[in-house]
Amino acid sequence: MSGHPTPETGQSPGGRHLGELKKGERARVTGVDERGVVTTLPEGELERRMIEMGLVEGSHVEVLHEAFPGRDPIAIRVNEHTLALRRAEARAVLVAPAA
Amino acid sequence: MSVLDSALPPRIALVGNPNCGKTALFNALTGSRQKVANYPGVTVERKIGHFVSPLGRRVQVIDLPGTYSLRARSPDEEVTRDVVLGRFSHEDSPDLLVCVADATNLRLNLRLVVELKRLGRPIILALNMMDAAEKRGCRIDAAALSAALGVPVVPTVAIRRGGVQPLLEQIDGAMAMASDAAADAAENSAPCGWSEPSSRDLRAYHQEVEGLLAGCVADAGLPPLATRRVDAVLLHPVFGLAFLFLVLFLMFQAVFAWAEAPMNLIDGAVSGLKDWVAATLPDGALRSLLTDGIIAGVGSVVIFLPQILVLFFFILVLEATGYLARAAFLLDRLMGGVGLHGRAFIPLLSSFACAVPGVMAARTIENRADRLATIMIAPLMTCSARLPVYTLLIAAFVPDRPLLGGLVGLPGLVMFALYAAGILSALAVAFVLKGTVFKGAREPLLMELPAYRLPNPRDIALGLFERAKVFLARAGTTIFALMIVMWFLASFPGAPEGATEPAIQYSIAGMIGHALEPLLAPIGFTWQIAVALVPGIAAREVAVGVLGTIYALSESGDALQSSLAGALAASWSLPTALSLLAWYVFAPQCVATLSVVKRETNGWFWPAVMFAYMITLAYGASFITYRVASALL
């Protein structure tokens, strides 16, 4: 469910989301929160999909490529695999700078 | 389980993430003993094969569409879920699940294994692509993983058939245990207990996977650097798109260049056969049926086999290398301009070969509106069945004049324009549909970009073999039957005594053609075209065969020697030919496409809409083309 407690969510210092990372930036996932993301999916679905594709607390991500035009969608490395997603939906993934 | 069921061979299902090498493993296990219930290009349906295990057990294998979770998001993933859970009414759940996991990407792959383990079914884990994992310095302790998971683990390299023998032995062992268990307890066939995991459950699976990895993987190895370097170019905003268009251009160029020699061979063989039959049999109805009906008709369709195989060769190779997902990534934003999902690229590309697998490949698009929009425009992509018509008319009417210093020819340019017209009108239709009936946000894009891989020639060859089988079966059944019917309609009743016109004028086909002529006269079609269009709805390429039969039956004496293209050039005006080309850009799709759309959308409504809108566009385009061309030329 979307109400899963993610203590680091939102107001953590330097609270950014995956959607705003630039090419080459690395980060660590601190939470998944789909609120505020416009989607066709039922509630809780985007969050579950993100987790299934490896975007879960603790994962290491790096923005590898940006498409054209508008630097969107983006291709990111998630631990060992590569994932393509749009910046709009990447907003649901909260990140902190890689340690 | 009933007594009857126990006589059936045991069934195993291959389950795993997309791109984990499931299909390669399936091919390694079953070889050519497989029956594909779907079309190649993208695995969208179950493939069933069988093999004989080392203990002499005949085992049935099902290859299922790749999935990341049993929480199916799209129709193709629902197939996987329903087979695994035994939800299909006519069959039990498989006796054994062989989970295929990409050893180079264990974290994501083990997540599904952990979920499947919860079902309590017998499982074997095949750690595929072990060679690639070892090359990267990845060290996986298979024995420890097996102990931690509580299931047998077999390292495999399916693409080179590595590890298949140990896997077969494991399967034998598991089968023996499964049948013992079945003898002990009759509830083997009870449906699996499974409920959709919540995000909390998913996080728990993830934790479990992290624990497994910590215990069993000594060294995670390096990420695939080669793929990353290649992607730096192929996913570049400028070079990447340029490369994609270059690949597509080469693909269509090859369809013509590579296919030319084999097509000439087939052409020669067909005319040789025709001459031989004509020389062997006495003049009469039987000879006419064989030469004018069957050999001329079926031959004019079979000749396009090389082009279709070249097209499928490209699609299969692009798929196997992992490039198709990149193309979807590159085009997502551009296709978003008309409201399409990046994933729609794959069904649309398949539609260049045939709209039937294209419509089926749209199953990978979860959102119904996105999926319907893709299905509705798929037949506007110029399918290979339209190639015969284009090729024939271009050969008849377009002079072979080199342009740009011989770099491209005028015929090639016209062909390109016809393809472009199909693509542009598809985009326009998609734009209108997404702005009206299919309003709403697009489905999210969440797509794995697999590491690049060299395709295995054997898997490509199997795919092409399957495609050739489907095409020739069609030529041998549907088209064969239609040709006999058309020959009959075009030959009876015969010409009356003292008739001045060719006999076909007086036949049933002639009457049908003449009856339709007033309707089609405004767009410049002759009665011969009208006759060809009717069976052309059953299968587009038949139109060429019918024209072949009609003109073969209309000619006499010297004219008989000339080719069909020559006959058309002599009897049609240029505006008529252009009008027919325009018609075929939008041609009302064949019956096979309409029936697959009916199946995929669960009803007659969408196929009816498709037929109506395409025939309207076709008539309109032909009308404008004919009128404009007549005024100008």
XYZ file of C-alpha atoms in Angstrom:
732
model
C 0.000 0.000 0.000
C 1.086 3.548 -0.619
C 0.866 4.290 3.078
C 3.970 2.282 3.820
C 6.072 4.252 6.278
C 9.175 5.630 4.682
C 10.751 7.670 7.435
C 13.293 9.344 5.185
C 10.548 10.588 2.880
C 10.076 14.155 1.853
C 11.728 16.567 4.219
C 15.090 14.875 4.632
C 18.020 17.239 4.084
C 18.755 17.636 0.410
C 15.469 15.828 -0.328
C 15.532 15.371 -4.076
C 13.845 13.002 -6.460
C 15.194 10.888 -9.262
C 13.387 12.976 -11.859
C 15.608 15.993 -11.286
C 19.003 14.263 -11.448
C 21.292 15.236 -14.298
C 23.241 12.940 -16.535
C 26.170 11.420 -14.650
C 24.756 12.073 -11.177
C 24.754 9.222 -8.678
C 22.441 8.793 -5.739
C 20.989 6.405 -3.223
C 17.261 5.707 -3.071
C 15.739 6.790 0.221
C 12.084 6.151 -0.424
C 9.312 5.622 -2.933
C 6.354 7.952 -2.727
C 3.970 8.189 -5.637
C 1.881 11.027 -4.229
C 2.063 14.039 -6.490
C 2.790 11.995 -9.605
C 0.069 12.086 -12.237
C -0.492 8.601 -13.579
C -3.144 6.415 -15.162
C -2.439 3.694 -12.623
C -4.524 2.804 -9.596
C -3.257 4.011 -6.230
C -0.218 2.130 -4.975
C 0.540 0.582 -8.354
C 3.371 2.888 -9.412
C 5.107 2.368 -6.074
C 4.876 -1.414 -6.427
C 6.203 -1.337 -9.968
C 9.140 0.822 -8.944
C 10.018 -1.687 -6.210
C 9.669 -4.610 -8.628
C 12.072 -2.937 -11.027
C 14.628 -2.557 -8.248
C 13.935 1.064 -7.238
C 13.712 0.401 -3.525
C 15.263 1.969 -0.420
C 19.026 1.479 -0.452
C 19.429 0.954 -4.213
C 22.224 2.810 -5.922
C 21.263 4.752 -9.026
C 23.137 6.720 -11.653
C 21.715 8.630 -14.607
C 23.449 7.178 -17.681
C 21.643 8.582 -20.704
C 19.037 11.151 -21.635
C 16.812 10.911 -24.693
C 15.772 13.645 -27.074
C 14.035 16.074 -26.935
C 13.809 17.541 -23.446
C 16.349 15.140 -21.870
C 13.488 12.723 -21.339
C 13.086 9.770 -20.797
C 16.228 8.853 -18.877
C 18.194 5.615 -18.668
C 19.502 4.887 -15.192
C 21.700 2.237 -13.719
C 19.995 0.585 -10.744
C 22.613 -1.536 -8.940
C 23.510 -3.966 -11.756
C 20.810 -3.351 -14.338
C 19.721 -0.486 -16.546
C 16.237 0.940 -16.523
C 14.483 3.445 -18.772
C 11.820 5.692 -17.311
C 10.311 9.135 -17.780
C 11.264 12.007 -15.546
C 7.627 12.588 -14.595
C 7.325 9.182 -12.985
C 10.874 9.259 -11.630
C 9.617 11.970 -9.268
C 8.164 9.178 -7.155
C 11.662 7.946 -6.306
C 13.269 9.964 -3.505
C 17.030 10.054 -3.456
C 19.934 11.318 -1.374
C 23.482 11.950 -2.582
C 25.507 8.753 -2.873
C 27.602 8.243 0.211
C -5.928 -35.681 -10.705
C -7.950 -38.085 -12.793
C -6.684 -41.355 -14.216
C -6.838 -39.818 -17.649
C -4.597 -36.928 -16.664
C -1.881 -39.157 -15.283
C -1.395 -40.583 -18.772
C -0.388 -37.137 -20.027
C 3.325 -36.314 -20.125
C 4.568 -34.242 -17.189
C 4.638 -30.511 -17.935
C 7.277 -28.017 -16.980
C 7.041 -24.272 -17.450
C 9.946 -21.878 -18.021
C 9.418 -18.693 -16.028
C 11.697 -15.704 -15.694
C 12.342 -12.034 -16.321
C 12.302 -10.770 -19.888
C 15.733 -11.155 -21.560
C 16.991 -13.830 -19.166
C 17.515 -16.302 -22.010
C 14.347 -18.322 -21.462
C 13.696 -18.778 -25.151
C 17.315 -19.828 -25.766
C 16.949 -22.414 -23.004
C 13.655 -23.546 -24.505
C 15.355 -24.005 -27.883
C 18.282 -25.829 -26.253
C 15.877 -28.209 -24.497
C 13.460 -28.895 -27.308
C 15.443 -28.247 -30.507
C 13.073 -28.269 -33.428
C 10.473 -30.315 -31.553
C 8.435 -27.258 -30.759
C 5.134 -25.863 -31.753
C 4.785 -22.131 -31.668
C 1.263 -21.020 -31.116
C 2.281 -17.444 -31.740
C 4.172 -15.386 -34.259
C 7.875 -14.697 -33.950
C 9.174 -11.247 -33.165
C 8.120 -10.986 -29.577
C 7.090 -13.849 -27.340
C 3.486 -13.036 -26.660
C 1.956 -16.448 -26.374
C 2.793 -19.831 -25.033
C 5.252 -21.918 -26.949
C 5.026 -25.608 -26.357
C 7.736 -28.162 -27.078
C 8.830 -31.492 -25.743
C 11.957 -33.509 -25.077
C 12.868 -36.933 -23.792
C 14.716 -36.840 -20.472
C 17.800 -39.016 -19.716
C 15.499 -41.479 -17.928
C 13.366 -41.775 -21.032
C 10.550 -39.607 -19.753
C 8.720 -37.569 -22.368
C 8.355 -34.079 -20.953
C 6.309 -31.180 -22.271
C 7.867 -27.705 -21.931
C 6.013 -24.393 -21.994
C 7.927 -21.189 -22.674
C 6.094 -18.309 -21.041
C 6.313 -14.553 -21.681
C 8.902 -12.897 -19.462
C 7.654 -11.117 -16.381
C 9.048 -9.343 -13.330
C 6.222 -10.407 -11.085
C 3.134 -12.574 -10.986
C 1.245 -9.326 -10.496
C 0.612 -9.250 -14.228
C 0.501 -5.731 -15.633
C -0.150 -6.485 -19.279
C -2.080 -9.165 -21.163
C 1.061 -11.153 -22.022
C 2.098 -11.259 -18.378
C -1.396 -12.454 -17.511
C -0.726 -15.527 -19.650
C 2.315 -16.289 -17.502
C 0.424 -15.773 -14.262
C -2.550 -17.876 -15.331
C -0.434 -20.793 -16.545
C 1.745 -20.785 -13.430
C -1.254 -20.618 -11.111
C -3.208 -23.196 -13.098
C -6.007 -20.729 -13.779
C -6.610 -21.821 -17.346
C -9.737 -23.907 -17.144
C -8.568 -26.709 -19.412
C -5.222 -27.372 -17.752
C -3.642 -27.889 -14.366
C -0.722 -25.846 -13.158
C 2.625 -27.190 -14.400
C 4.201 -30.117 -12.554
C 7.469 -28.245 -12.266
C 8.563 -24.630 -12.643
C 11.998 -24.016 -14.088
C 12.870 -20.486 -13.053
C 15.378 -19.008 -15.444
C 17.515 -16.264 -13.910
C 20.113 -14.084 -15.606
C 23.242 -14.660 -13.478
C 24.584 -11.246 -14.480
C 21.563 -9.567 -12.963
C 20.715 -11.712 -9.979
C 19.125 -9.088 -7.769
C 16.215 -8.402 -10.098
C 15.873 -12.028 -11.211
C 15.921 -13.539 -7.721
C 13.048 -11.280 -6.707
C 10.747 -13.240 -8.996
C 12.215 -16.542 -7.767
C 11.436 -15.554 -4.177
C 7.877 -14.698 -5.181
C 7.444 -17.992 -7.072
C 8.860 -19.994 -4.168
C 5.945 -18.767 -2.059
C 3.620 -20.825 -4.279
C 4.976 -24.049 -2.807
C 5.317 -25.708 -6.209
C 8.362 -27.776 -7.177
C 10.983 -25.378 -8.573
C 14.384 -25.679 -10.217
C 16.468 -22.538 -10.638
C 18.505 -22.334 -13.848
C 21.266 -19.743 -13.399
C 21.591 -18.750 -17.011
C 24.399 -16.786 -18.710
C 26.911 -18.056 -16.193
C 29.716 -17.498 -18.701
C 28.944 -13.790 -18.974
C 28.691 -13.500 -15.195
C 32.077 -15.181 -14.717
C 33.646 -13.015 -17.368
C 32.572 -9.991 -15.362
C 34.270 -11.401 -12.302
C 30.986 -12.302 -10.663
C 31.362 -15.269 -8.285
C 28.160 -17.051 -7.382
C 28.156 -20.001 -4.972
C 25.431 -22.118 -6.585
C 25.513 -24.720 -3.806
C 25.060 -22.077 -1.109
C 22.270 -20.455 -3.105
C 20.570 -23.808 -3.477
C 20.815 -24.438 0.266
C 19.561 -20.958 1.142
C 16.645 -21.070 -1.295
C 15.823 -24.711 -0.688
C 15.570 -25.476 -4.421
C 18.028 -27.153 -6.823
C 20.224 -24.613 -8.659
C 21.810 -25.460 -12.028
C 24.231 -23.089 -13.778
C 23.528 -22.962 -17.524
C 24.709 -21.231 -20.673
C 21.605 -21.845 -22.743
C 22.852 -20.008 -25.808
C 25.654 -22.611 -26.157
C 23.613 -25.448 -24.680
C 25.916 -25.429 -21.637
C 24.551 -27.007 -18.469
C 21.597 -28.531 -20.253
C 22.550 -32.095 -19.288
C 22.731 -31.380 -15.515
C 19.457 -29.486 -15.850
C 17.799 -32.475 -17.514
C 19.019 -34.726 -14.695
C 17.593 -32.328 -12.126
C 14.303 -32.286 -13.985
C 14.215 -36.080 -13.926
C 14.855 -36.094 -10.202
C 12.197 -33.472 -9.552
C 9.707 -35.337 -11.745
C 10.242 -38.545 -9.799
C 9.643 -36.681 -6.547
C 6.628 -34.882 -7.969
C 4.985 -38.105 -9.136
C 5.652 -39.741 -5.744
C 4.030 -36.782 -4.106
C 1.143 -36.999 -6.522
C 0.682 -40.654 -5.643
C 0.654 -39.768 -1.954
C -1.688 -36.843 -2.167
C -4.354 -36.324 -4.771
C -4.580 -32.594 -4.104
C -1.656 -31.963 -6.437
C -3.932 -30.251 -8.899
C -5.469 -27.877 -6.361
C -5.079 -24.266 -7.499
C -2.097 -22.498 -5.995
C -2.646 -20.183 -3.119
C -1.520 -16.763 -4.283
C -2.642 -13.268 -3.530
C -1.319 -10.068 -4.933
C 1.625 -8.894 -2.812
C 1.393 -5.461 -1.227
C 4.261 -2.992 -1.378
C 5.167 -4.163 2.110
C 5.430 -7.769 0.831
C 7.508 -6.583 -2.107
C 9.922 -4.828 0.238
C 10.119 -8.042 2.258
C 10.997 -10.034 -0.895
C 13.635 -7.467 -1.625
C 15.131 -7.900 1.850
C 15.160 -11.658 1.339
C 17.009 -11.243 -1.946
C 19.566 -8.967 -0.297
C 20.137 -11.688 2.303
C 20.591 -14.344 -0.384
C 23.026 -12.181 -2.309
C 25.055 -11.430 0.805
C 25.341 -15.137 1.558
C 25.937 -16.578 -1.882
C 27.662 -13.999 -4.044
C 31.291 -13.521 -3.131
C 31.912 -10.861 -5.749
C 29.206 -8.991 -7.640
C 31.644 -8.282 -10.477
C 31.775 -5.224 -12.660
C 28.740 -3.712 -14.338
C 28.607 -4.338 -18.123
C 31.009 -1.640 -19.254
C 30.847 -2.580 -22.919
C 27.091 -2.077 -23.031
C 27.498 1.264 -21.326
C 30.099 2.441 -23.821
C 28.031 1.321 -26.783
C 24.981 3.024 -25.318
C 26.913 6.264 -24.923
C 26.735 6.405 -28.726
C 23.542 4.478 -29.529
C 21.466 6.315 -26.924
C 22.998 9.686 -27.723
C 20.250 12.239 -28.368
C 21.596 12.984 -31.861
C 23.779 10.052 -32.975
C 21.420 7.548 -31.392
C 18.408 8.736 -33.368
C 20.501 9.023 -36.538
C 21.672 5.433 -36.045
C 18.117 4.216 -35.491
C 16.938 5.772 -38.746
C 19.999 4.367 -40.519
C 19.133 0.870 -39.247
C 15.549 1.219 -40.449
C 16.707 2.522 -43.825
C 19.172 -0.366 -44.248
C 16.476 -2.801 -43.254
C 14.114 -1.684 -45.998
C 16.963 -1.419 -48.471
C 17.935 -5.015 -47.676
C 14.370 -6.199 -48.136
C 14.792 -5.346 -51.797
C 18.482 -5.873 -52.425
C 18.994 -9.196 -50.636
C 15.737 -10.681 -51.763
C 16.233 -10.007 -55.447
C 18.333 -13.060 -56.367
C 16.199 -15.663 -54.556
C 13.073 -14.028 -55.975
C 14.412 -14.397 -59.486
C 15.159 -18.042 -58.736
C 11.615 -18.672 -57.527
C 10.247 -16.779 -60.520
C 12.286 -18.951 -62.873
C 11.178 -22.128 -61.109
C 7.521 -21.113 -61.275
C 7.602 -20.313 -64.985
C 9.602 -23.484 -65.635
C 6.969 -25.530 -63.845
C 4.225 -23.746 -65.743
C 5.885 -24.432 -69.102
C 6.474 -28.044 -68.168
C 2.815 -28.564 -67.179
C 1.667 -26.731 -70.300
C 3.865 -28.948 -72.461
C 2.906 -32.179 -70.695
C -0.853 -31.907 -70.358
C -3.309 -31.696 -73.237
C -5.106 -28.403 -73.690
C -8.230 -28.197 -71.560
C -9.776 -27.171 -68.288
C -7.318 -29.165 -66.138
C -4.297 -27.582 -67.777
C -5.801 -24.144 -67.410
C -6.591 -24.777 -63.733
C -3.042 -25.947 -63.037
C -1.152 -23.295 -64.986
C -3.390 -20.207 -64.902
C -5.076 -20.904 -61.591
C -2.790 -22.692 -59.185
C 0.767 -22.198 -60.441
C 0.294 -18.585 -61.565
C -1.711 -17.684 -58.472
C 0.236 -19.421 -55.705
C 3.556 -18.738 -57.458
C 2.933 -15.004 -57.494
C 2.543 -15.129 -53.709
C 5.339 -17.557 -52.801
C 7.790 -15.322 -54.630
C 7.604 -12.869 -51.732
C 8.927 -15.348 -49.188
C 12.509 -13.983 -49.453
C 11.405 -10.416 -48.693
C 9.369 -11.513 -45.711
C 12.278 -13.542 -44.359
C 14.709 -10.634 -44.736
C 12.318 -8.379 -42.835
C 11.873 -10.915 -40.052
C 15.606 -11.552 -39.974
C 16.164 -7.907 -39.069
C 13.411 -7.865 -36.476
C 14.653 -11.075 -34.833
C 18.270 -9.883 -34.768
C 17.365 -6.446 -33.392
C 15.272 -8.142 -30.741
C 17.981 -10.640 -29.796
C 20.714 -8.013 -29.473
C 18.618 -5.951 -27.082
C 18.400 -3.002 -29.470
C 14.583 -2.938 -29.780
C 14.210 -1.753 -26.184
C 16.682 1.049 -26.985
C 14.610 2.056 -29.981
C 11.558 2.296 -27.741
C 13.571 4.467 -25.340
C 14.803 6.768 -28.105
C 11.364 7.178 -29.634
C 9.292 7.470 -26.452
C 9.280 11.251 -26.404
C 8.814 11.640 -30.156
C 5.981 9.125 -30.259
C 4.552 10.817 -27.198
C 3.945 13.791 -29.498
C 1.038 11.879 -31.015
C 0.169 10.228 -27.720
C 1.793 6.868 -28.327
C 3.866 4.908 -25.838
C 7.536 4.209 -26.674
C 6.742 0.528 -26.399
C 4.321 0.865 -29.321
C 7.410 0.951 -31.536
C 7.898 -2.813 -31.285
C 4.380 -3.829 -32.404
C 4.497 -1.185 -35.120
C 7.852 -2.450 -36.398
C 6.532 -6.030 -36.450
C 3.571 -4.749 -38.436
C 5.902 -3.971 -41.313
C 6.256 -7.713 -41.642
C 2.650 -8.563 -40.829
C -0.037 -6.787 -38.819
C -1.088 -10.028 -37.108
C 2.022 -10.457 -34.919
C 2.083 -6.657 -34.590
C -1.395 -6.559 -33.078
C -0.463 -9.451 -30.800
C 2.782 -7.780 -29.717
C 0.697 -4.838 -28.504
C -0.108 -7.078 -25.546
C 3.032 -5.801 -23.871
C 1.319 -2.424 -23.533
C -0.675 -2.507 -20.338
C -2.897 0.546 -20.609
C -6.016 -0.263 -22.629
C -6.279 3.108 -24.374
C -2.585 3.053 -25.373
C -2.936 -0.509 -26.524
C -6.078 0.105 -28.590
C -4.532 3.162 -30.239
C -1.518 1.037 -31.210
C -3.685 -1.790 -32.515
C -5.820 0.571 -34.579
C -2.850 2.037 -36.441
C -0.806 -1.169 -36.770
C -2.394 -2.132 -40.140
C -1.362 1.243 -41.593
C 2.255 0.103 -41.445
C 3.020 -1.324 -44.859
C 2.951 -5.053 -44.250
C 4.862 -7.493 -46.399
C 1.630 -8.707 -48.026
C 1.281 -5.276 -49.613
C 4.784 -5.531 -51.033
C 3.686 -7.773 -53.934
C 1.151 -5.160 -55.015
C 3.616 -2.293 -54.703
C 6.399 -4.196 -56.426
C 4.169 -5.211 -59.317
C 2.740 -1.740 -59.924
C 6.095 -0.027 -59.589
C 7.653 -2.472 -62.041
C 4.805 -1.804 -64.456
C 4.529 1.957 -64.230
C 7.596 3.571 -62.699
C 10.540 3.933 -65.083
C 13.862 2.756 -63.644
C 15.557 6.128 -63.718
C 18.616 6.688 -61.491
C 18.458 9.737 -59.243
C 21.210 11.562 -57.332
C 23.886 10.101 -59.591
C 22.677 6.531 -59.311
C 22.576 6.537 -55.512
C 18.856 5.791 -55.455
C 16.520 4.736 -58.202
C 13.117 6.209 -58.922
C 11.379 2.881 -58.100
C 13.084 2.806 -54.700
C 12.028 6.385 -54.055
C 8.389 5.624 -54.892
C 8.506 2.611 -52.588
C 9.941 4.786 -49.825
C 7.172 7.340 -50.386
C 4.532 4.616 -50.041
C 6.031 3.434 -46.752
C 6.285 7.029 -45.556
C 2.647 7.661 -46.479
C 1.631 4.694 -44.332
C 3.717 5.838 -41.350
C 2.595 9.475 -41.534
C -1.063 8.567 -41.823
C -0.651 6.178 -38.872
C 0.779 9.017 -36.782
C -2.066 11.302 -37.861
C -4.689 8.695 -36.973
C -2.997 8.073 -33.608
C -3.002 11.801 -32.923
C -6.723 12.054 -33.676
C -7.545 8.943 -31.631
C -5.512 10.038 -28.599
C -7.107 13.487 -28.756
C -10.657 12.152 -28.885
C -11.655 8.610 -27.941
C -8.483 7.573 -26.106
C -7.872 10.725 -24.063
C -5.707 10.528 -20.989
C -2.162 10.306 -19.699
C 0.181 7.709 -21.124
C 1.077 4.594 -19.224
C 4.368 5.013 -17.351
C 7.509 3.828 -19.077
C 9.416 1.425 -16.854
C 11.519 -0.705 -19.095
C 14.711 -2.636 -18.559
C 17.450 -1.986 -21.110
C 19.135 -5.395 -21.309
C 22.885 -5.737 -21.827
C 23.812 -6.075 -25.493
C 24.265 -9.632 -26.637
C 25.332 -11.359 -29.808
C 22.337 -13.145 -31.235
C 22.592 -16.913 -31.511
C 22.349 -17.950 -35.184
C 20.465 -21.093 -34.196
C 17.719 -19.158 -32.393
C 17.412 -16.723 -35.305
C 17.252 -19.628 -37.767
C 14.525 -21.311 -35.717
C 12.545 -18.070 -35.715
C 12.891 -17.668 -39.482
C 12.015 -21.313 -40.065
C 8.837 -20.809 -38.048
C 7.970 -17.707 -40.074
C 8.546 -19.469 -43.393
C 6.367 -22.356 -42.229
C 3.497 -20.010 -41.372
C 3.788 -18.184 -44.686
C 4.014 -21.297 -46.846
C 1.191 -22.963 -44.928
C -0.914 -19.921 -45.743
C 0.092 -20.049 -49.400
C -0.662 -23.765 -49.453
C -4.088 -23.526 -47.824
C -5.930 -20.190 -47.796
C -4.327 -18.778 -50.907
C -4.364 -22.118 -52.748
C -8.082 -22.513 -52.094
C -8.859 -18.918 -53.037
C -6.930 -19.367 -56.268
C -8.954 -22.414 -57.271
C -12.190 -20.570 -56.508
C -11.025 -17.526 -58.454
C -9.931 -19.605 -61.421
C -13.356 -21.263 -61.449
C -15.169 -17.941 -61.230
C -12.957 -16.521 -63.955
C -13.386 -19.492 -66.296
C -17.096 -20.344 -66.087
C -19.362 -19.945 -67.842
C -17.243 -19.975 -70.998
C -17.538 -17.508 -73.832
C -20.620 -17.912 -76.077
C -20.252 -18.891 -79.738
C -18.757 -16.152 -81.860
C -17.677 -14.036 -78.895
C -15.284 -11.232 -79.716
C -14.083 -10.359 -76.227
C -11.751 -12.571 -74.107
C -13.610 -15.404 -72.371
C -13.206 -13.922 -68.887
C -15.579 -11.092 -69.801
C -18.443 -13.574 -69.813
C -17.451 -15.435 -66.630
C -18.865 -15.038 -63.124
C -15.771 -13.068 -62.106
C -16.347 -10.786 -65.061
C -19.936 -10.239 -63.963
C -18.872 -9.460 -60.379
C -16.259 -7.057 -61.679
C -18.717 -5.330 -63.959
C -21.251 -5.091 -61.134
C -18.734 -3.394 -58.841
C -17.317 -1.198 -61.577
C -19.741 1.748 -61.156
C -18.828 1.944 -57.484
C -15.116 1.975 -58.224
C -15.147 3.961 -61.471
C -14.882 7.315 -59.635
C -11.486 6.214 -58.303
C -10.357 4.921 -61.679
C -10.492 1.173 -61.033
C -11.207 -1.195 -63.911
C -13.437 -4.220 -63.608
C -10.353 -6.445 -63.386
C -9.201 -4.535 -60.297
C -12.681 -4.854 -58.812
C -12.450 -8.635 -59.216
C -9.018 -8.678 -57.563
C -10.076 -6.512 -54.600
C -12.709 -8.933 -53.339
C -10.375 -11.856 -52.516
C -7.737 -9.249 -51.640
C -9.681 -8.610 -48.453
C -9.153 -12.241 -47.451
C -5.410 -11.893 -48.027
C -3.911 -8.804 -49.610
C -1.272 -10.563 -51.655
C -3.964 -12.619 -53.394
C -4.912 -9.532 -55.390
C -1.700 -9.955 -57.357
C -2.400 -13.625 -57.925
C -5.917 -12.851 -59.131
C -4.668 -10.195 -61.529
C -2.186 -12.810 -62.731
C -5.004 -15.276 -63.356
C -7.300 -12.714 -64.974
C -4.687 -11.415 -67.367
C -3.392 -14.911 -68.093
C -6.934 -15.885 -69.058
C -7.589 -12.663 -71.005
C -4.525 -12.914 -73.184
C -4.016 -14.923 -76.274
C -1.281 -15.580 -78.803
C 1.757 -13.311 -78.554
C 0.428 -11.381 -75.572
C 0.592 -14.566 -73.484
C 4.349 -14.330 -73.503
C 4.425 -10.981 -71.769
C 4.754 -10.629 -68.011
C 1.931 -9.491 -65.772
C 3.683 -6.157 -65.267
C 3.831 -5.706 -69.016
C 0.155 -6.590 -69.387
C -0.813 -4.033 -66.744
C 1.349 -1.309 -68.260
C -0.391 -1.893 -71.561
C -3.943 -1.869 -70.245
C -4.061 0.603 -67.323
C -3.596 4.339 -67.307
C -1.039 5.867 -64.957
C -3.724 7.594 -62.808
C -5.401 4.194 -62.339
C -2.130 2.646 -61.182
C -1.431 5.534 -58.780
C -4.970 5.305 -57.471
C -4.533 1.589 -56.760
C -1.246 2.293 -54.960
C -3.001 4.903 -52.806
C -5.776 2.382 -52.137
C -3.265 -0.148 -50.887
C -1.611 2.310 -48.503
C -4.883 2.274 -46.560
C -6.215 -1.002 -47.943
C -8.908 -2.549 -45.804
C -6.854 -5.053 -43.901
C -7.003 -8.747 -44.513
C -9.389 -11.067 -42.690
C -6.527 -12.440 -40.572
C -5.848 -8.967 -39.149
C -9.509 -8.279 -38.446
C -9.920 -11.603 -36.685
C -6.823 -11.096 -34.527
C -8.118 -7.630 -33.595
C -11.433 -9.202 -32.671
C -9.649 -11.742 -30.497
C -7.409 -9.161 -28.843
C -10.203 -6.677 -28.134
C -12.856 -9.242 -27.250
C -15.535 -8.207 -29.682
C -16.547 -7.063 -33.108
C -16.705 -3.370 -32.271
C -13.043 -2.440 -32.809
C -12.532 -4.549 -35.946
C -15.673 -2.942 -37.378
C -14.363 0.538 -36.568
C -11.013 -0.398 -38.092
C -12.556 -1.703 -41.286
C -14.812 1.328 -41.655
C -12.138 3.935 -41.070
C -9.602 2.240 -43.314
C -11.969 1.710 -46.221
C -13.050 5.345 -45.946
C -9.443 6.522 -45.984
C -8.627 4.172 -48.876
C -11.535 5.354 -51.011
C -10.837 8.998 -50.210
C -7.114 8.718 -50.927
C -7.722 6.876 -54.197
C -10.354 9.386 -55.263
C -8.051 12.346 -54.660
C -5.064 10.584 -56.239
C -7.020 9.605 -59.340
C -8.616 13.020 -59.808
C -5.406 14.963 -59.235
C -3.344 12.619 -61.403
C -5.933 12.705 -64.206
C -5.974 16.500 -64.144
C -2.206 16.833 -64.157
C -1.138 14.051 -66.501
